[in-house]
Amino acid sequence: MRTVEVGNNVKIHYVGTLTDGTEFDSSRVRGAPIAFVAGESRLLPAFESQIVGMQEGETKSFTLTTEEAYGPHNPE
């Protein structure tokens, strides 16, 4: 089994939810995984750091803080 390392081409499915369980994004709903090169910082750094080290086929759940994600809610 392969382990995700910086520089690897990666494809993953993900589901993003809020703390109340509301789903705000899902690659499965769109019907395609996201593809990226680990370590290129094209994704949120805290999200990407959770992917590095995963095993091929592994499923993982994790939580990002507001600061690690998109920042505090701005109604404007």
GROMACS .gro file of C-alpha atoms in nm:
model
   76
    1MET     CA    1   0.000   0.000   0.000
    2ARG     CA    2   0.129   0.346  -0.089
    3THR     CA    3   0.158   0.640   0.150
    4VAL     CA    4   0.090   0.998   0.036
    5GLU     CA    5   0.411   1.199   0.034
    6VAL     CA    6   0.488   1.556  -0.069
    7GLY     CA    7   0.520   1.563  -0.448
    8ASN     CA    8   0.275   1.277  -0.510
    9ASN     CA    9  -0.018   1.317  -0.748
   10VAL     CA   10  -0.326   1.255  -0.534
   11LYS     CA   11  -0.699   1.209  -0.603
   12ILE     CA   12  -0.940   1.213  -0.311
   13HIS     CA   13  -1.309   1.229  -0.240
   14TYR     CA   14  -1.414   1.448   0.051
   15VAL     CA   15  -1.722   1.575   0.227
   16GLY     CA   16  -1.708   1.910   0.407
   17THR     CA   17  -1.950   1.965   0.694
   18LEU     CA   18  -2.013   2.237   0.949
   19THR     CA   19  -2.013   2.163   1.323
   20ASP     CA   20  -2.391   2.118   1.312
   21GLY     CA   21  -2.354   1.845   1.046
   22THR     CA   22  -2.467   2.061   0.753
   23GLU     CA   23  -2.284   1.952   0.440
   24PHE     CA   24  -2.135   2.248   0.251
   25ASP     CA   25  -1.929   2.066  -0.011
   26SER     CA   26  -1.884   1.716  -0.146
   27SER     CA   27  -1.671   1.580  -0.428
   28ARG     CA   28  -1.902   1.277  -0.438
   29VAL     CA   29  -2.207   1.498  -0.513
   30ARG     CA   30  -2.008   1.657  -0.797
   31GLY     CA   31  -1.919   1.305  -0.913
   32ALA     CA   32  -1.541   1.347  -0.928
   33PRO     CA   33  -1.255   1.341  -0.678
   34ILE     CA   34  -1.027   1.642  -0.646
   35ALA     CA   35  -0.679   1.596  -0.791
   36PHE     CA   36  -0.371   1.780  -0.670
   37VAL     CA   37   0.001   1.745  -0.609
   38ALA     CA   38   0.071   1.707  -0.237
   39GLY     CA   39   0.279   1.998  -0.111
   40GLU     CA   40   0.196   2.247  -0.387
   41SER     CA   41  -0.030   2.440  -0.146
   42ARG     CA   42  -0.322   2.458  -0.388
   43LEU     CA   43  -0.557   2.349  -0.109
   44LEU     CA   44  -0.598   2.481   0.244
   45PRO     CA   45  -0.263   2.403   0.412
   46ALA     CA   46  -0.430   2.244   0.718
   47PHE     CA   47  -0.644   2.023   0.491
   48GLU     CA   48  -0.347   1.919   0.281
   49SER     CA   49  -0.135   1.841   0.589
   50GLN     CA   50  -0.401   1.589   0.696
   51ILE     CA   51  -0.373   1.408   0.360
   52VAL     CA   52   0.007   1.371   0.364
   53GLY     CA   53   0.088   1.044   0.539
   54MET     CA   54  -0.243   0.874   0.460
   55GLN     CA   55  -0.240   0.528   0.306
   56GLU     CA   56  -0.398   0.459  -0.032
   57GLY     CA   57  -0.762   0.363   0.030
   58GLU     CA   58  -0.765   0.502   0.386
   59THR     CA   59  -1.066   0.694   0.515
   60LYS     CA   60  -1.009   0.975   0.762
   61SER     CA   61  -1.216   1.233   0.948
   62PHE     CA   62  -1.069   1.556   1.083
   63THR     CA   63  -1.175   1.903   1.189
   64LEU     CA   64  -1.024   2.233   1.082
   65THR     CA   65  -1.052   2.541   1.300
   66THR     CA   66  -1.209   2.855   1.156
   67GLU     CA   67  -0.863   3.008   1.125
   68GLU     CA   68  -0.729   2.700   0.940
   69ALA     CA   69  -1.021   2.709   0.698
   70TYR     CA   70  -1.173   3.023   0.552
   71GLY     CA   71  -1.166   3.254   0.854
   72PRO     CA   72  -1.450   3.396   1.062
   73HIS     CA   73  -1.796   3.434   0.910
   74ASN     CA   74  -1.837   3.765   0.730
   75PRO     CA   75  -2.201   3.838   0.646
   76GLU     CA   76  -2.094   4.098   0.389
   0.00000   0.00000   0.00000
